[in-house]
Tab-separated table of C-alpha atoms in Angstrom:
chain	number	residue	atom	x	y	z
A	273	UNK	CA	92.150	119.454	74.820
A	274	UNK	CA	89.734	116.966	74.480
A	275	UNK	CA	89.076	115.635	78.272
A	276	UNK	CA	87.459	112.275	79.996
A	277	UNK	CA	86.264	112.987	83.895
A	278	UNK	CA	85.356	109.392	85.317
A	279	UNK	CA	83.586	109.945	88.478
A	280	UNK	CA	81.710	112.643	87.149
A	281	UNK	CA	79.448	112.902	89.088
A	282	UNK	CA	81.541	113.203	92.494
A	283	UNK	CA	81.786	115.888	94.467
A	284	UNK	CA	85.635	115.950	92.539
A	285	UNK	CA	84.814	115.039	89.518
A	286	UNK	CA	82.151	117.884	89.500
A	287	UNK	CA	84.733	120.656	90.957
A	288	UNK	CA	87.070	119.634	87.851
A	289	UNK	CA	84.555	119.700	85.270
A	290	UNK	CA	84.443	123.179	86.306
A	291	UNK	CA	87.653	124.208	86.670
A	292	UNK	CA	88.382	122.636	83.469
A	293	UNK	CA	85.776	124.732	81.305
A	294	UNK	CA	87.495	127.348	79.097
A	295	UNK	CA	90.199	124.851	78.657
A	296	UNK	CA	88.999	121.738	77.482
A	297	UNK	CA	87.845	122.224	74.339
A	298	UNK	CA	85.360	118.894	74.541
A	299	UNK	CA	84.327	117.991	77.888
A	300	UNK	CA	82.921	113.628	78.427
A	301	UNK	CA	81.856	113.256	82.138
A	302	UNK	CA	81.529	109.785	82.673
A	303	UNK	CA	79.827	108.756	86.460
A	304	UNK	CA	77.520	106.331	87.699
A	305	UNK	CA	74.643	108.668	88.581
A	306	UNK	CA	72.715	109.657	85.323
A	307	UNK	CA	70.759	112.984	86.586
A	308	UNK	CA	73.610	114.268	88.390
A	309	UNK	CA	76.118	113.946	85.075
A	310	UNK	CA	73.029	115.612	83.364
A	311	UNK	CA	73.061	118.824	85.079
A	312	UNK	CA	76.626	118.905	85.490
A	313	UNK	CA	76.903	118.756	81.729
A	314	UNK	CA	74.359	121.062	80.934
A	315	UNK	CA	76.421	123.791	83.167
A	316	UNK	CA	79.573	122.794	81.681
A	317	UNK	CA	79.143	122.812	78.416
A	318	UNK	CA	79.680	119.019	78.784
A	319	UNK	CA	79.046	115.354	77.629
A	320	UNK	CA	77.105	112.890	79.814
A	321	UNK	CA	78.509	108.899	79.811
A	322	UNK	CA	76.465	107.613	82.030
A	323	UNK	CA	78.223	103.981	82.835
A	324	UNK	CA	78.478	101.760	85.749
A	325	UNK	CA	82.207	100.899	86.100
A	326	UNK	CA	81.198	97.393	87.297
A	327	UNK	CA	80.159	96.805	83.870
A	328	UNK	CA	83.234	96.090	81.159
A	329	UNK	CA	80.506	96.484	78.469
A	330	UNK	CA	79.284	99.964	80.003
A	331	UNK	CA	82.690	101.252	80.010
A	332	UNK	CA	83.158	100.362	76.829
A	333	UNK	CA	80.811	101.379	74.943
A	334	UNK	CA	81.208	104.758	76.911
A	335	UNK	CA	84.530	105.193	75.863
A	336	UNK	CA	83.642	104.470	72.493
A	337	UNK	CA	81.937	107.914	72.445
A	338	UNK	CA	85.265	109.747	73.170
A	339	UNK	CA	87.463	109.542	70.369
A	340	UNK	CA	91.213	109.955	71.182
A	341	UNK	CA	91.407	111.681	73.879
A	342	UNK	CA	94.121	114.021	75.669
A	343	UNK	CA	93.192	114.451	79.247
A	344	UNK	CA	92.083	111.584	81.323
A	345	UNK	CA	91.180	112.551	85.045
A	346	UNK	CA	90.338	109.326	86.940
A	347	UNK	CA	88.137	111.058	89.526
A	348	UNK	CA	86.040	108.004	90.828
A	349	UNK	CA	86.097	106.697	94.298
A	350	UNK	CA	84.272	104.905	96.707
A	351	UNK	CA	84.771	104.403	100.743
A	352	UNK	CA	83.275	102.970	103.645
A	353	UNK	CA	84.170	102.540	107.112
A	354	UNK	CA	84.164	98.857	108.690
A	355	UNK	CA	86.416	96.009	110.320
A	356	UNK	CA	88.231	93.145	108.618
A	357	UNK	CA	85.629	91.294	111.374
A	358	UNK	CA	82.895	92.778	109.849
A	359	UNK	CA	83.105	93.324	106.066
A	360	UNK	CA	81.521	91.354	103.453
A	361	UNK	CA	83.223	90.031	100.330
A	362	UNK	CA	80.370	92.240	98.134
A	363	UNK	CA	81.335	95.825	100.228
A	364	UNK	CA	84.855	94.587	98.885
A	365	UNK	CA	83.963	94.463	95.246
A	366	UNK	CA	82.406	97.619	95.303
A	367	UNK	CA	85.231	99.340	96.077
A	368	UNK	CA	87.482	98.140	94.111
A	369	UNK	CA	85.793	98.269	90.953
A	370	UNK	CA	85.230	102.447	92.031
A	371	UNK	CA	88.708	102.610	93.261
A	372	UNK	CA	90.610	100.435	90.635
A	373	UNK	CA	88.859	98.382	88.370
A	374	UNK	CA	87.112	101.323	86.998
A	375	UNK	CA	91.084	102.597	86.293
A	376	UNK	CA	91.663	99.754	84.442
A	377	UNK	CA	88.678	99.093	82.390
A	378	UNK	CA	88.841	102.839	81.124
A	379	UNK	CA	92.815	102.494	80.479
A	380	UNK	CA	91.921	99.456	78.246
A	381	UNK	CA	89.123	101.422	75.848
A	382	UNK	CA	90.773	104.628	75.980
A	383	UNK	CA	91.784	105.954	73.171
A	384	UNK	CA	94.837	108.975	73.427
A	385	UNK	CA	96.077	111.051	71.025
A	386	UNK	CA	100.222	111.787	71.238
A	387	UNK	CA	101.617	113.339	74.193
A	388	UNK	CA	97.907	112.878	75.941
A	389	UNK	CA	97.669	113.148	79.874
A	390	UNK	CA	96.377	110.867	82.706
A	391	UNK	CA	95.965	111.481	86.193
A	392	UNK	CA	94.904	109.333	88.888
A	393	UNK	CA	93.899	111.127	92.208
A	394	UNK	CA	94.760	108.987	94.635
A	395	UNK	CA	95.814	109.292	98.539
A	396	UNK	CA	98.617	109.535	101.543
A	397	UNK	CA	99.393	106.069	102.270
A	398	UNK	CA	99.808	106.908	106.508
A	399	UNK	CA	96.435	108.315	105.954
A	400	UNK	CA	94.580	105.473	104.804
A	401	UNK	CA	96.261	102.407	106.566
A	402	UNK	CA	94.051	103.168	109.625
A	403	UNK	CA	91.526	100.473	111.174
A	404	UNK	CA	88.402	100.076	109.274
A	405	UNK	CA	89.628	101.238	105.686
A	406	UNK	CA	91.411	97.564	104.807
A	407	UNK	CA	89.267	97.453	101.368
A	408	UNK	CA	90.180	101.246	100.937
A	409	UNK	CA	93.486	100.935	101.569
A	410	UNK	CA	93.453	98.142	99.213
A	411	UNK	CA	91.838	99.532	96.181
A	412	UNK	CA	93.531	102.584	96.508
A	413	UNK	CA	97.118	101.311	96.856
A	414	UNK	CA	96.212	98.649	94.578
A	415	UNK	CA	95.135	101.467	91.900
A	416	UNK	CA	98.672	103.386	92.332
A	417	UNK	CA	100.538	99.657	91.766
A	418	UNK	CA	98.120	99.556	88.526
A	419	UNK	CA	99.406	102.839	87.389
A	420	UNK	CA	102.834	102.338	87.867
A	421	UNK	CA	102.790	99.494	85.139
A	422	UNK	CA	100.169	101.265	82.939
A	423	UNK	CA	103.054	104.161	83.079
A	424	UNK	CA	105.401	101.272	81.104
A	425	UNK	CA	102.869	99.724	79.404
A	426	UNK	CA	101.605	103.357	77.847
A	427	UNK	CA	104.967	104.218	76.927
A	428	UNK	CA	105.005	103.870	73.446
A	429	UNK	CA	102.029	105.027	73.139
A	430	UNK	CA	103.274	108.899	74.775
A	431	UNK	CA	101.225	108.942	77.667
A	432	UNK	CA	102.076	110.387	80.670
A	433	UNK	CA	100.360	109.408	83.858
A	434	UNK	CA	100.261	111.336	87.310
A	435	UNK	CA	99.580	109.869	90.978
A	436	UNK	CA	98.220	112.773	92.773
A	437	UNK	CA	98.425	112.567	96.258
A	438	UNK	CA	95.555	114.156	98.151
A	439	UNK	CA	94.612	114.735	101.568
A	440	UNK	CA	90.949	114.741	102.401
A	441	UNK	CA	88.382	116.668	100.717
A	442	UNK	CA	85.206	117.709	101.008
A	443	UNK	CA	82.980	115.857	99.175
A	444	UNK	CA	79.855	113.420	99.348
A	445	UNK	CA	82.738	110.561	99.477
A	446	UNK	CA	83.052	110.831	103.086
A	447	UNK	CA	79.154	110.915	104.026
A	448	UNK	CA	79.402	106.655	105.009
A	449	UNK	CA	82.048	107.902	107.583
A	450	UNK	CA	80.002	110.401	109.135
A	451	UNK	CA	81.203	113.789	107.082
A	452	UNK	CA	84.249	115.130	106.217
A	453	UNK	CA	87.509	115.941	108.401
A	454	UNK	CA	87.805	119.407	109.493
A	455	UNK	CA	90.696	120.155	107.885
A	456	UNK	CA	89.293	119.126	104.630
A	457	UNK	CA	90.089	121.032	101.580
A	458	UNK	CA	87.431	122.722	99.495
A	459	UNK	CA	86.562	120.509	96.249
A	460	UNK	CA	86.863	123.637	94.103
A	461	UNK	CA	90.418	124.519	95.960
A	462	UNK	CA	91.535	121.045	95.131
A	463	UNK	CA	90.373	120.939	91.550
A	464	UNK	CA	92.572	124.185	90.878
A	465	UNK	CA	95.753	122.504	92.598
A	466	UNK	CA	95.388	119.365	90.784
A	467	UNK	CA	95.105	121.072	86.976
A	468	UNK	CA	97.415	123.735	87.888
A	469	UNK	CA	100.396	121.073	88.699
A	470	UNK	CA	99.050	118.568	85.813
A	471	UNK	CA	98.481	120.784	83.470
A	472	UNK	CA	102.046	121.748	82.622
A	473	UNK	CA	104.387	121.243	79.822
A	474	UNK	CA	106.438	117.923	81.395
A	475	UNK	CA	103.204	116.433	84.035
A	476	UNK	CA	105.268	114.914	87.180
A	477	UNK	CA	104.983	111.818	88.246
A	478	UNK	CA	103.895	112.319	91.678
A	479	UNK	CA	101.912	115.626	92.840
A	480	UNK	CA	101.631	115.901	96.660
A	481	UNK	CA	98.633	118.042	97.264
A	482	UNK	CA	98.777	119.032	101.054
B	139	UNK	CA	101.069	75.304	117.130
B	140	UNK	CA	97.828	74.851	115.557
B	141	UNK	CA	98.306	75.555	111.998
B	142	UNK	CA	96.536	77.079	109.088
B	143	UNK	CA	98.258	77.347	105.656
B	144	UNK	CA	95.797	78.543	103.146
B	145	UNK	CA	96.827	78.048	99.578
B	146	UNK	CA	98.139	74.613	100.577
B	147	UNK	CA	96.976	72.900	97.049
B	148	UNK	CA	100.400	75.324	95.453
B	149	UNK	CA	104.016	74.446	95.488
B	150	UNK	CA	105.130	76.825	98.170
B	151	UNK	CA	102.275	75.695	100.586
B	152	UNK	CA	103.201	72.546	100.088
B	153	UNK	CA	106.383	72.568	100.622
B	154	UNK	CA	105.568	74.825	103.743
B	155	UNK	CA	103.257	71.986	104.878
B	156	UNK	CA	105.870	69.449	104.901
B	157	UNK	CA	108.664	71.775	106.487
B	158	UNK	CA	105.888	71.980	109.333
B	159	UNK	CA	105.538	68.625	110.000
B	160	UNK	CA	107.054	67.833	113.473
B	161	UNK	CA	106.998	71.717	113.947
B	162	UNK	CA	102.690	71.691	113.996
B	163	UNK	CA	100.538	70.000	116.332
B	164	UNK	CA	97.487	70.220	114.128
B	165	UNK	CA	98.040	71.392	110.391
B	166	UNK	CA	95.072	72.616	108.782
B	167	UNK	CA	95.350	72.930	104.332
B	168	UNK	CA	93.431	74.474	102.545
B	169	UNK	CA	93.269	74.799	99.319
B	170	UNK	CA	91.109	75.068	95.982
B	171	UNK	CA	92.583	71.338	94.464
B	172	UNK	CA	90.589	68.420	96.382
B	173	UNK	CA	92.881	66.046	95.208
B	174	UNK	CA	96.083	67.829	95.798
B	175	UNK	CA	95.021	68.503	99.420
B	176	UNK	CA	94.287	64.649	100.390
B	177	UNK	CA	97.279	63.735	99.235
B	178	UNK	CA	98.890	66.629	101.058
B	179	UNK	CA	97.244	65.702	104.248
B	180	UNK	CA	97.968	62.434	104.055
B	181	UNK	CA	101.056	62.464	103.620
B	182	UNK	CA	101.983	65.099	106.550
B	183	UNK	CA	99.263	64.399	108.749
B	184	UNK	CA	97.677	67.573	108.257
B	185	UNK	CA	93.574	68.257	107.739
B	186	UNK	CA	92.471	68.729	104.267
B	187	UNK	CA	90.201	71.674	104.276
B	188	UNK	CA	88.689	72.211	100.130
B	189	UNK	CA	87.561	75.794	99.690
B	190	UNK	CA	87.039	78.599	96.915
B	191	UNK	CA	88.559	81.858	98.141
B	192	UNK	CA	86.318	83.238	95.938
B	193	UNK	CA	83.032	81.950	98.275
B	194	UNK	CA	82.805	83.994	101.439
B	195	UNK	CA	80.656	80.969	102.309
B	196	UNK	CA	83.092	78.161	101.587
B	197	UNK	CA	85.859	80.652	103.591
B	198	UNK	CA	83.732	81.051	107.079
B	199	UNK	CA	82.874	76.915	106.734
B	200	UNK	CA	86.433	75.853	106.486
B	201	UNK	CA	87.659	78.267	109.381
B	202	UNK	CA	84.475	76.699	111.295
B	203	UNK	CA	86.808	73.415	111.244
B	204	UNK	CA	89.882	74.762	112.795
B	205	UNK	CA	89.157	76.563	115.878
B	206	UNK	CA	91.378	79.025	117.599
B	207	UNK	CA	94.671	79.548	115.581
B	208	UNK	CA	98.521	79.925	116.522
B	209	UNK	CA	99.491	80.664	112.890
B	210	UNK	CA	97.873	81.135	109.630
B	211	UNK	CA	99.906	81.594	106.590
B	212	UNK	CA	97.923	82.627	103.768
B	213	UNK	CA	100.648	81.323	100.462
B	214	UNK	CA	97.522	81.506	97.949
B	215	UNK	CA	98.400	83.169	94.896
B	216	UNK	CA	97.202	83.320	91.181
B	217	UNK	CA	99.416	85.049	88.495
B	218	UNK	CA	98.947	85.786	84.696
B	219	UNK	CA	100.324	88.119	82.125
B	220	UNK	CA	98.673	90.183	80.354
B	221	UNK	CA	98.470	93.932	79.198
B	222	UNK	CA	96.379	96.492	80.271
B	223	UNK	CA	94.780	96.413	77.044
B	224	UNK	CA	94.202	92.556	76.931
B	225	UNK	CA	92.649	92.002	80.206
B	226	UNK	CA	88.950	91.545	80.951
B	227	UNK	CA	87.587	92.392	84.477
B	228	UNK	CA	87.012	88.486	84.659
B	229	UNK	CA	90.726	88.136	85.072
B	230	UNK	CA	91.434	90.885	87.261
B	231	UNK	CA	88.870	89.515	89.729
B	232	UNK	CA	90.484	85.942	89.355
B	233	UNK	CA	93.508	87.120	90.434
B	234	UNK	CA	92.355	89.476	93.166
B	235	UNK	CA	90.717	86.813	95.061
B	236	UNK	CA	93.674	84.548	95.168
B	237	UNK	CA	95.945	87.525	96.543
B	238	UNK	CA	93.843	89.701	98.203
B	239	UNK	CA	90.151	88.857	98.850
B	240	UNK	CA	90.883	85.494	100.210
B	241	UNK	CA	93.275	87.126	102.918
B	242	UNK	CA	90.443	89.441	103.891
B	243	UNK	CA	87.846	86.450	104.557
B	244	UNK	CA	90.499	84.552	106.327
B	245	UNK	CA	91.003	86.398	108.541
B	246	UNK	CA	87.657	87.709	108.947
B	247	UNK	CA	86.814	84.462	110.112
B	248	UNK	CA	89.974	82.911	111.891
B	249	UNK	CA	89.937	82.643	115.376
B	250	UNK	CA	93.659	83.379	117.602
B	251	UNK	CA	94.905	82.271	120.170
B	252	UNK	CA	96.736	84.493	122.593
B	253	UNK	CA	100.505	85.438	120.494
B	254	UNK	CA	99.037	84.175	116.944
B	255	UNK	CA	101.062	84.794	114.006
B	256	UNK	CA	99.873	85.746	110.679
B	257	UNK	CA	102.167	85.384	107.968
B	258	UNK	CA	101.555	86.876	104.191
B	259	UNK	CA	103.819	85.577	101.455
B	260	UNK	CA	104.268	89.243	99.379
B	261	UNK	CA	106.363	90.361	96.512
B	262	UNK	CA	109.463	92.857	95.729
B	263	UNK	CA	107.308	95.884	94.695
B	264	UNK	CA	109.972	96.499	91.783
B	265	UNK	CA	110.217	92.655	90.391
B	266	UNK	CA	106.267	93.077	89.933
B	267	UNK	CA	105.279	96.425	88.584
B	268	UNK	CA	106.491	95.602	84.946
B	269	UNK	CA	104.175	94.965	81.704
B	270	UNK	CA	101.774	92.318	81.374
B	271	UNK	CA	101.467	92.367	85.420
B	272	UNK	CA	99.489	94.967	86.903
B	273	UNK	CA	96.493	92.974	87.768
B	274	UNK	CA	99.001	90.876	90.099
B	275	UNK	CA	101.257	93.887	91.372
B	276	UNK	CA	97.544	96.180	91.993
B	277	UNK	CA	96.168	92.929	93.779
B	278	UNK	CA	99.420	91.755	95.992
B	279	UNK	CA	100.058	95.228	96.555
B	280	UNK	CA	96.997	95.835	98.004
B	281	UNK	CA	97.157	92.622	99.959
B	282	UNK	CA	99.950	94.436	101.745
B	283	UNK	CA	98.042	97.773	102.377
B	284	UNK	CA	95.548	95.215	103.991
B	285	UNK	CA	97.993	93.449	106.296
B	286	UNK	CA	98.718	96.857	107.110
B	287	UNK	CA	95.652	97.883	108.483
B	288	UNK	CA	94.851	94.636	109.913
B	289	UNK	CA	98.241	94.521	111.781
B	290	UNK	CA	96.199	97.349	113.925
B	291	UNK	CA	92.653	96.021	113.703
B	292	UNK	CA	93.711	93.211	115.453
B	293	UNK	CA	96.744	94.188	118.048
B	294	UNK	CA	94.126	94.088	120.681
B	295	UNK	CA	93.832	90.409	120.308
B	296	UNK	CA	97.758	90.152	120.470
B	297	UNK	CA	98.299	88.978	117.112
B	298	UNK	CA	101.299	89.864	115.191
B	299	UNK	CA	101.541	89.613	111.405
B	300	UNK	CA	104.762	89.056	109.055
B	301	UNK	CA	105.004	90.522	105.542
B	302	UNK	CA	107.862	88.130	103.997
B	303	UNK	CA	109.070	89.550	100.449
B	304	UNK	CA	109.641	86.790	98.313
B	305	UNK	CA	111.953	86.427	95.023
B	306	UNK	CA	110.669	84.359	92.220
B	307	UNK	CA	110.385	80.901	93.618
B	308	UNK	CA	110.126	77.830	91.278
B	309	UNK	CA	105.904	76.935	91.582
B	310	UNK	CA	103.246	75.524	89.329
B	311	UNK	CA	102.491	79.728	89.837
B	312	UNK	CA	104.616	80.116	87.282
B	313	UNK	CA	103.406	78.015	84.467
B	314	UNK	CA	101.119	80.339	83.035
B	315	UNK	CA	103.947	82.690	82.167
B	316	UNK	CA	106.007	79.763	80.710
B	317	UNK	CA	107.856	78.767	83.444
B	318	UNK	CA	110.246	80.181	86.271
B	319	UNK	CA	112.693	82.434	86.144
B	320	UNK	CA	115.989	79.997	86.077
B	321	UNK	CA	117.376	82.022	89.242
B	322	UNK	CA	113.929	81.099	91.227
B	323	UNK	CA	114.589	80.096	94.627
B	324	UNK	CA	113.300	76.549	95.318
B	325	UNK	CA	110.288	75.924	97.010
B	326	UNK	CA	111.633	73.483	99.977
B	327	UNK	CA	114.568	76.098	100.476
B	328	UNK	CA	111.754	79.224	100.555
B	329	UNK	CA	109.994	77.719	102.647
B	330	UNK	CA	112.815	76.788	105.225
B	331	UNK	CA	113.703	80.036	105.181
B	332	UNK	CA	110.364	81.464	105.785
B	333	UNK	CA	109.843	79.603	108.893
B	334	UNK	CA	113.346	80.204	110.490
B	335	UNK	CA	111.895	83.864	109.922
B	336	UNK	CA	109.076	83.624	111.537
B	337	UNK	CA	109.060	81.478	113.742
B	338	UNK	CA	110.982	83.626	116.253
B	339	UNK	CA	110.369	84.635	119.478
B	340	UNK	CA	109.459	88.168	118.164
B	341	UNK	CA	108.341	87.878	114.473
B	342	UNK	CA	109.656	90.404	112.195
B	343	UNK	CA	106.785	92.950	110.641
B	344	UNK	CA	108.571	92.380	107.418
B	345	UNK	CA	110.949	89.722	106.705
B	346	UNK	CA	112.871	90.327	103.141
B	347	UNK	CA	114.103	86.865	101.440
B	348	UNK	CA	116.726	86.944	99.227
């Protein structure tokens, strides 16, 4: 199962590259932060793609590397806390090219072999339409419109794609807001629910983590 | 009612312009088409105010001209189609700041008066998550998670904000995908019906047009 992490090097991203050795049989960890995806893929078993997902021609010639591939986990993600009053059109852009763009770019250079797999971890609507996460709200609806119409546009090529729906986790994500929620699940706990209900013979749709 | 209509240069701000005239006291267009605007403004009596979503500078100069607002409604949009595989991040972004973005720094630089409206012009989710259109659906999908969120940023100040789902309606938004649908509503007609929906003594949080 040859498998494509992008966002890597998140606290996520990391958890699954974990959870996913022993069954991937090639491992790419794409993420933004080169010495991070390093270590991570020297533990793993693992190859680095360092890439900005800003970049078209970084996320291309990362995905060049791959080959066809059967697993795609789109792991990236960016947040930050702050008022429609107060938000600049640059803190926009930055996350949507981590919370969507980077989706698309990567859909357009990847490369799947027949029946291959992509998930897109993305997030309770009621949870994110709260003051101060309009461009995270955005991106991250935006993403899940994306991947409804990748779904048809994929098609024909065999690929099945699945929203996951999580509730917080633990992870570096949430540092700009302070730390993470209490009730946040364990990145390592997550990682296991996510391949255990992707990783099956027909992948839903939808997977509500809770 | 001191008026903003941003996206005024297109055929359904337009048409809204001139279905405000009477309705208005002071009618504020803006747009991205100089030319299209003067002739706009002259012709309904209405300000011409020339600015590039795109320029968080050009946005926060043009609201400088209007002072404190009674209604704003943002009927910007930019469409094209094109797969997944065909688009470049160049495009996305094009069509992000016409649907999304451009909302965001309107509004993070309008001004209300007590009982402003807002009013979004939005899609049928199901009419636009098809091939060849995710980079509209992930963009005016996510303008709708951010009218979401600003609906409670800014219920302190008292102003209320209308989501109106629109069918196809017969534009110059259309010519990049060959034309309109022939069962596209027509742009005087939408935009009659758009008012009588929200101009009401309690606006609707989501007003569906058939």
């Amino acid at each position: 199962m040859k498998t494509l992490i992008v966002g890597a090097s998140g606290g996520l991203g990391g958890a699954l590259a974990r959870a996913l050795v022993g069954r991937a049989s090639q491992l790419f960890l794409l993420g933004r932060r080169a010495s991070v995806l390093a270590t991570l893929a020297g533990a793993v078993g693992g190859e680095a793609l360092p890439a900005d997902l800003g970049s078209e021609l970084e996320v291309q010639a990362a995905l060049a590397e791959t080959g066809p591939l059967d697993l795609l986990i789109y792991a990236a993600g960016a947040v930050s806390k702050a008022s429609l009053r107060e938000t600049s059109r640059m803190e926009i852009e930055r996350l949507e090219v981590a919370n969507s763009w980077g989706l698309a770019l990567t859909l357009k250079y990847a490369r799947f072999n027949p029946a291959a797999r992509v998930v897109l971890l993305g997030v309770y609507p009621d949870l994110v339409m709260v003051p101060g996460l309009f461009a995270y709200a955005a991106s991250k609806l935006g993403a899940e419109a994306l991947l409804g119409v990748a779904r048809k546009e994929f098609r024909r090529e065999g690929v099945r794609f699945t929203l996951v729906r999580l509730p917080a986790v633990a992870t570096g994500l949430w540092t700009p807001l302070g730390g993470a929620p209490k009730q946040a699940l364990n990145p390592d706990e997550a990682a296991q629910r996510i391949l255990e209900g992707t990783l099956v013979e027909s992948p839903p749709e939808l997977l509500e983590v809770r």
